[in-house]
XYZ file of C-alpha atoms in Angstrom:
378
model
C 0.000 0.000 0.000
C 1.093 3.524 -0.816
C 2.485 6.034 1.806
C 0.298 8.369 1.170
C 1.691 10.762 3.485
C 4.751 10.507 1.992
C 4.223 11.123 -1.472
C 1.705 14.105 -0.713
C 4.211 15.797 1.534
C 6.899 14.787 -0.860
C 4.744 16.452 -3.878
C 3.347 19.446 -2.573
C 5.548 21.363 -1.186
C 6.194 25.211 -3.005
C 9.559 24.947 -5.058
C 11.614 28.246 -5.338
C 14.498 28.727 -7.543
C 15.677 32.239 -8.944
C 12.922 33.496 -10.554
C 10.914 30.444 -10.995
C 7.936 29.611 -8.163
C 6.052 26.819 -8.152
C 3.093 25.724 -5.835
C 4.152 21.916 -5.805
C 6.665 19.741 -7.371
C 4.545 17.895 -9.989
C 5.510 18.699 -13.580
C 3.704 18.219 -17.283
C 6.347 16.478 -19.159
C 6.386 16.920 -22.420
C 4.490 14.647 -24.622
C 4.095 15.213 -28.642
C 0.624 15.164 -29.325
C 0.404 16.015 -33.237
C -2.874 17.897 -32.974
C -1.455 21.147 -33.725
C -2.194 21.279 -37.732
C -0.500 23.556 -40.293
C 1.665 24.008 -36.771
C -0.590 26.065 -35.062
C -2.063 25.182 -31.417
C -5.517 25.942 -31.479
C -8.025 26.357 -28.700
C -7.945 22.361 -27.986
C -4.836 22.683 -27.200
C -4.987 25.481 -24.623
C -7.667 23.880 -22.670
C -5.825 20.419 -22.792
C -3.136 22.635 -21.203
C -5.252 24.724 -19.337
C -6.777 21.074 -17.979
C -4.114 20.019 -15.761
C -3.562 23.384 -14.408
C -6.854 23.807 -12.951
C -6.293 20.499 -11.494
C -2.790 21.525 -9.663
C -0.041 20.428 -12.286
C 2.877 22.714 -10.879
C 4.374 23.531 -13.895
C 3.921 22.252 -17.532
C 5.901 21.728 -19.839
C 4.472 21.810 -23.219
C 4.980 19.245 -26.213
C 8.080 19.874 -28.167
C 7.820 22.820 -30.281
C 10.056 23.447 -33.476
C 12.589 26.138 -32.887
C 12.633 29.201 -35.491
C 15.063 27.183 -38.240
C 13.829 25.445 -41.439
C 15.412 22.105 -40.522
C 14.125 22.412 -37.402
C 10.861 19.855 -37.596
C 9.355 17.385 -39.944
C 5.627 17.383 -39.256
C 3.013 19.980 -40.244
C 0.893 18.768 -37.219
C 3.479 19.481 -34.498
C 3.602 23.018 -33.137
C 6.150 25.685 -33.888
C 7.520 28.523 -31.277
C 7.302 31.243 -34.587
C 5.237 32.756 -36.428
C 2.504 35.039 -36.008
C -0.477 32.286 -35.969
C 1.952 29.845 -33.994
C 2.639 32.435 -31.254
C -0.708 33.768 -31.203
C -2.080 30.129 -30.343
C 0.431 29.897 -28.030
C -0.670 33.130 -26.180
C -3.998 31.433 -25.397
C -2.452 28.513 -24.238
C -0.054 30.503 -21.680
C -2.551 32.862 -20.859
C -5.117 30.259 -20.126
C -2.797 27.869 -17.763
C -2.283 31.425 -15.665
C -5.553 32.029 -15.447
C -6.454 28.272 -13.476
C -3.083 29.195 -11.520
C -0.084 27.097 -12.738
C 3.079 27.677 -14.827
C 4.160 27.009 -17.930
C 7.332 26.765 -20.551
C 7.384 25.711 -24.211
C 9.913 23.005 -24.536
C 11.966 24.122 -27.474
C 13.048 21.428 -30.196
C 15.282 21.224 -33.020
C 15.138 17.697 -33.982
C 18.600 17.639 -36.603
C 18.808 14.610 -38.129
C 16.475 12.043 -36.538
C 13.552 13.626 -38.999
C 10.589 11.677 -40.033
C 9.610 11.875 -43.805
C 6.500 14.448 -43.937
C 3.644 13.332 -45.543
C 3.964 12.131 -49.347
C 8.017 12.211 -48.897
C 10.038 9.126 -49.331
C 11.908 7.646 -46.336
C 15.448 9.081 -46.484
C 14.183 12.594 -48.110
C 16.727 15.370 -46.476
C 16.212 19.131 -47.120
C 19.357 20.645 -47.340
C 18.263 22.239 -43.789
C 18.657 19.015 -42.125
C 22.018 19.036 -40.448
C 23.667 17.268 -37.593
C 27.363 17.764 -35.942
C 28.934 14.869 -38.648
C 25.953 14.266 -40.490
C 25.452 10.743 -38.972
C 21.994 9.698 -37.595
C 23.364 6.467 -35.454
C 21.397 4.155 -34.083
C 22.047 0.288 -33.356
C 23.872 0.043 -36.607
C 20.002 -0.641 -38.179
C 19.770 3.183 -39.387
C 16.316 4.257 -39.130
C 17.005 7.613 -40.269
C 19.178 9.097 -43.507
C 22.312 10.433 -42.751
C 22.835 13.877 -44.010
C 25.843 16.700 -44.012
C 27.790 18.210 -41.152
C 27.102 21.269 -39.886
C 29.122 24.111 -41.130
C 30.041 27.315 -38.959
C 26.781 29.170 -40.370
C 24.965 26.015 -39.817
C 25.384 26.822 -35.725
C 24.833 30.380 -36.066
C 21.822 29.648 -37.909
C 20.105 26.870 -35.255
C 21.689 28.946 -32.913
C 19.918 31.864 -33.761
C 16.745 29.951 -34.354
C 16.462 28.903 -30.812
C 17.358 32.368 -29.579
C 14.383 33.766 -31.143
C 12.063 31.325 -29.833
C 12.975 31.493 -26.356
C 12.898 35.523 -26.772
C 9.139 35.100 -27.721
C 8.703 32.983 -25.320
C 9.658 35.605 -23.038
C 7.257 37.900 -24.766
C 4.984 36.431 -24.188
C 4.788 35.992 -20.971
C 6.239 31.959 -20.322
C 7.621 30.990 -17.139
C 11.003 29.778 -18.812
C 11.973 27.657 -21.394
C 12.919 23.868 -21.651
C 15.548 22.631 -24.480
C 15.451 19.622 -25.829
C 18.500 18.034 -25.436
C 17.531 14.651 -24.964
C 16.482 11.344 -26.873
C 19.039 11.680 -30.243
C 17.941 14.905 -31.340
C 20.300 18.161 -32.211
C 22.027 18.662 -28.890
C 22.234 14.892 -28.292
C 23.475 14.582 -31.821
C 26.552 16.365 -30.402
C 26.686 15.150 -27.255
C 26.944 11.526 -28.663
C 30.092 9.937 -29.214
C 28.601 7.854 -32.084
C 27.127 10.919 -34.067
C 29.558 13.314 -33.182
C 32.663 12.830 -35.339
C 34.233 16.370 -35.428
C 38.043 16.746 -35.047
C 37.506 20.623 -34.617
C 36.721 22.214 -31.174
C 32.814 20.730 -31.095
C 34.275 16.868 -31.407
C 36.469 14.581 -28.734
C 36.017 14.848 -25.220
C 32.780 15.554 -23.675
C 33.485 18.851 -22.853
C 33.853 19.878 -26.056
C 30.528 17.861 -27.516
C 28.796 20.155 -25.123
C 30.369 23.368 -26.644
C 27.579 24.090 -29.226
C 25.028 23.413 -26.488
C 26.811 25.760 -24.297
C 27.047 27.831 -27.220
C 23.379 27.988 -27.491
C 22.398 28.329 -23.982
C 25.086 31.406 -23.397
C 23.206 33.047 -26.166
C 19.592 32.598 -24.789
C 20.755 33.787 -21.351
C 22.140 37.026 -23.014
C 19.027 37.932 -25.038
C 16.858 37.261 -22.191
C 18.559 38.116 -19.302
C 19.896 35.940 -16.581
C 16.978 35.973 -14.346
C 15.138 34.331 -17.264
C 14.899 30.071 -15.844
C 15.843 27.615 -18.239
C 15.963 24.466 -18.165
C 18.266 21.629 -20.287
C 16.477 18.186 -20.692
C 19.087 15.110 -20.973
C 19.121 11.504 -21.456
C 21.914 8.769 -21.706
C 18.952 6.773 -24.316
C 18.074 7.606 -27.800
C 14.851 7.103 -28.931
C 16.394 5.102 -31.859
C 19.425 2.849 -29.435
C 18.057 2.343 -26.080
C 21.406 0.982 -24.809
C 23.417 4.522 -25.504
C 25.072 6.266 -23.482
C 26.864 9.181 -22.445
C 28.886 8.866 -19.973
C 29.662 5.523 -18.228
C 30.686 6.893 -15.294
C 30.374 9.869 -12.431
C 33.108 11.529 -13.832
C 32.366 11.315 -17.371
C 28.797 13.083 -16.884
C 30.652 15.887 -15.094
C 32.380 16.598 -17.519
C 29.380 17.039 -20.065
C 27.713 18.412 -17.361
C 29.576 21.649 -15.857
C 30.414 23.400 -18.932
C 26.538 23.864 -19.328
C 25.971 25.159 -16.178
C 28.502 27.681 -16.905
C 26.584 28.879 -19.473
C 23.445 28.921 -17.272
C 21.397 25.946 -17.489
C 18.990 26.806 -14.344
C 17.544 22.967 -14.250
C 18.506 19.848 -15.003
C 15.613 17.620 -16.646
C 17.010 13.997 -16.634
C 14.961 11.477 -19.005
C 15.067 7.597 -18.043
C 13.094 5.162 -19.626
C 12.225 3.893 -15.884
C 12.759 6.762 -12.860
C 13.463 4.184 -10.436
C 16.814 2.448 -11.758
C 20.295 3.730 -10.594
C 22.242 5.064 -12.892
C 25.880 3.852 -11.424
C 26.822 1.202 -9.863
C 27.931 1.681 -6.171
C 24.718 3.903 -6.106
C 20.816 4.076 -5.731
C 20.890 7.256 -7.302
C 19.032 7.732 -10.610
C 20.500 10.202 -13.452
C 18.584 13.025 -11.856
C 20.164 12.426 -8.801
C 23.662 12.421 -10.316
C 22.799 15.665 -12.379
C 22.274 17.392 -9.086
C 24.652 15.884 -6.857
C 27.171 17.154 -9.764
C 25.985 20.400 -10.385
C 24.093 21.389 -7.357
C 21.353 22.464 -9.486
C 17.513 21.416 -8.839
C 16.632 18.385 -11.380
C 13.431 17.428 -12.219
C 13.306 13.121 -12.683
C 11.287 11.697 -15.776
C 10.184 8.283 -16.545
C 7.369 5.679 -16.260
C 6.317 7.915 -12.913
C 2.806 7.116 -11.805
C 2.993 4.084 -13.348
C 4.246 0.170 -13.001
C 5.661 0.203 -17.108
C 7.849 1.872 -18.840
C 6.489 4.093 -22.457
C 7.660 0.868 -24.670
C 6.042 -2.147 -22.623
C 2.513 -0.306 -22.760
C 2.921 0.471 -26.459
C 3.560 -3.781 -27.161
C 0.412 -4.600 -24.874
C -3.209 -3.857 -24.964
C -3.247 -4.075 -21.061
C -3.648 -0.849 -18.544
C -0.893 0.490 -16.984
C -1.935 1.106 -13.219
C -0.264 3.518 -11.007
C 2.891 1.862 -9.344
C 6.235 2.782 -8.071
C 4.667 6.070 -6.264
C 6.640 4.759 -2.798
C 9.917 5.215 -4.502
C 8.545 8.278 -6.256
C 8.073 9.495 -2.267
C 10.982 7.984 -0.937
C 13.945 9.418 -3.797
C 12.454 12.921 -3.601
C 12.473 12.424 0.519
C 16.192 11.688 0.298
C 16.389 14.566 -1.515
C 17.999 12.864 -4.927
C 15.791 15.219 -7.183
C 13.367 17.925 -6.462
C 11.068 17.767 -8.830
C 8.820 14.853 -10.658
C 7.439 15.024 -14.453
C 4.799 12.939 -14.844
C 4.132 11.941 -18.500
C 1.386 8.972 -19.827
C 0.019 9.198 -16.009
C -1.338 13.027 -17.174
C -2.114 12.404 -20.312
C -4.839 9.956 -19.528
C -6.095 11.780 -16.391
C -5.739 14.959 -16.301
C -6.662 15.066 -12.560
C -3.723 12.947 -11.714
C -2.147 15.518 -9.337
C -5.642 16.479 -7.774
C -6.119 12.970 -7.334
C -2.856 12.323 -5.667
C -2.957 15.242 -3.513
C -6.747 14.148 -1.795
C -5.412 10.531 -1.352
C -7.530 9.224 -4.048
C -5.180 6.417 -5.453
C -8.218 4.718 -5.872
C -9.576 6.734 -8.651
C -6.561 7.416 -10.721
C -7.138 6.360 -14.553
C -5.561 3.321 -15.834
C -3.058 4.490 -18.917
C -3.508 2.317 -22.120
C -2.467 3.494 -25.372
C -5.371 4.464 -26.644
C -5.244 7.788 -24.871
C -2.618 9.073 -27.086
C -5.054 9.317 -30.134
C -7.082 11.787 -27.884
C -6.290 15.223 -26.477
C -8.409 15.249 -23.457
């Protein structure tokens, strides 16, 4: 049986860092939802938002959005951070989520060269805007994606740039922070990565200088928008194409990835695992959030499977419901004070009264996830 107790004193407590105040510790983790057409959120999508605000989400974190760059995203159904009719959809959204009383940043995406064929385009059609560090996708040596062209010098200025005028309108318009994506193969990973970052200039080798572009990046978003601005860096050791990958192998090795980008400013850590509960070193019970923090000594917010017994890939292969589970070493990890924050992903999505729930001891009541729920955008 749950420790209720626990996990509600665990959960809702305020959380105060810098500029950024929360009224609990549960988090909207971004989920792609592809119901954003000609990549535009419309009203749906501000009261799916505005949904789990009024029912004491802490802070959401909205579906990846594409970044101002033309290689930037490879759907017409996923939502872009530019644009007149982008931005003014996403005014509604932000707007609406203060209104019930909860925060909000766009999670800002670039997704280099793990991009999906659009609609009526071959597998393995590139733009010439699709770039990565060495132009390698990588992935389990079974390439799902084309490989493409390294990025040149104005290739970096130009993503770089992209990004920079995203997050500025995300200041603008009035957004609580911004998340970057730098998790799961995409741009930043793509540098990050040992096996798709080739370079023998200053962005290749050792992990300090893979992080140099995202450094880059981050250095410039703090000086547009001022340093009081939070921002947050999401990270993962897996790729959504090569679940065994990994970044660094060891303590020491994640340091060094890790400390050049909080020189540049990275506010909060967001550390994706496919399962929250698993160390991620041996010797330790620790879990990559843990690690980010106990590194950096910046806040981290943990990601993966929470609320829930399975991880994202088990409920995809079977038809069966995912009920809640692991909530005691939710309660317990955040008690010990690994992490400070928890993003809860499929858990929302189905019930968007999850944190209500939780917070009046109604375990009882919470919504079975099955995969179903992603074809909806309740």
């Amino acid at each position: 049986m749950t420790d209720l107790d626990a996990l509600r004193r665990m959960l809702f407590r305020p959380f105060d860092h810098g500029a950024l105040h929360l009224a609990n510790r549960v988090v909207m983790a971004p989920m792609t939802r592809w119901m954003s057409p000609d990549n535009v959120p419309g009203p749906d999508v501000a009261a799916y938002y505005r949904r789990r605000a009024e029912n004491g989400v802490g802070l959401i974190i909205t579906e990846g959005t594409f970044v101002a760059h033309p290689g930037a995203g490879d759907s017409d159904r996923i939502p872009n951070f530019h644009g007149e009719a982008a931005l003014a959809g996403w005014k509604a959204v932000v707007d609406g989520v203060h209104e019930a009383g909860g925060a909000i940043m766009p999670q800002l995406w670039h997704v280099g060269l793990v991009a999906q064929p659009k609609e009526g385009e071959a597998r393995g059609t590139l733009t010439p805007h699709q770039v990565g560090p060495s132009g390698l996708a990588g992935g389990l040596g079974i390439r799902p994606y084309p490989d493409g062209r390294p990025m040149t010098g104005a290739d970096m200025e130009a993503v770089a740039a992209g990004f920079v005028e995203s997050a500025l309108a995300a200041q603008r318009l009035g957004f609580d922070g911004v998340e970057l994506h730098g998790a799961h193969g995409y741009i930043f990973d793509q540098f990050f990565w040992d096996e798709t970052n080739r370079r023998e200039d200053g962005y290749g080798g050792p992990l300090a200088n893979r992080a140099r572009f995202a450094a880059e990046v981050i250095r410039a978003i703090k000086q547009a928008t001022g340093p009081g601005f939070p921002l947050v860096l999401r990270i993962s050791q897996w790729k959504q194409h090569d679940y065994r990958a990994r970044l660094a192998t060891t303590p020491a090795m994640l340091e060094e990835l890790l400390l050049p980008l909080v020189d540049a400013g990275v506010d909060l850590f967001h550390c994706s695992q496919r399962r929250f509960w698993e160390p991620e070193f041996e010797g330790s019970p620790m879990n990559l959030a843990g690690w980010a923090k106990a590194i950096t000594g910046r806040p981290s917010i943990a990601v993966g499977s929470i609320g829930l017994e399975v991880d994202f890939l088990s409920t995809m292969l079977s038809p069966q419901a995912s009920r809640p589970g692991h909530l005691d070493e939710l309660a317990g990890m955040m008690e010990r004070g690994d992490f400070d924050l928890a993003a809860v992903g499929r858990a929302l999505l189905v019930d968007p009264a999850w944190a209500r729930k939780i917070e009046r001891g109604e375990i009882d009541a919470l919504i079975p996830y099955t995969p179903e729920a992603l074809g909806t955008l309740s």
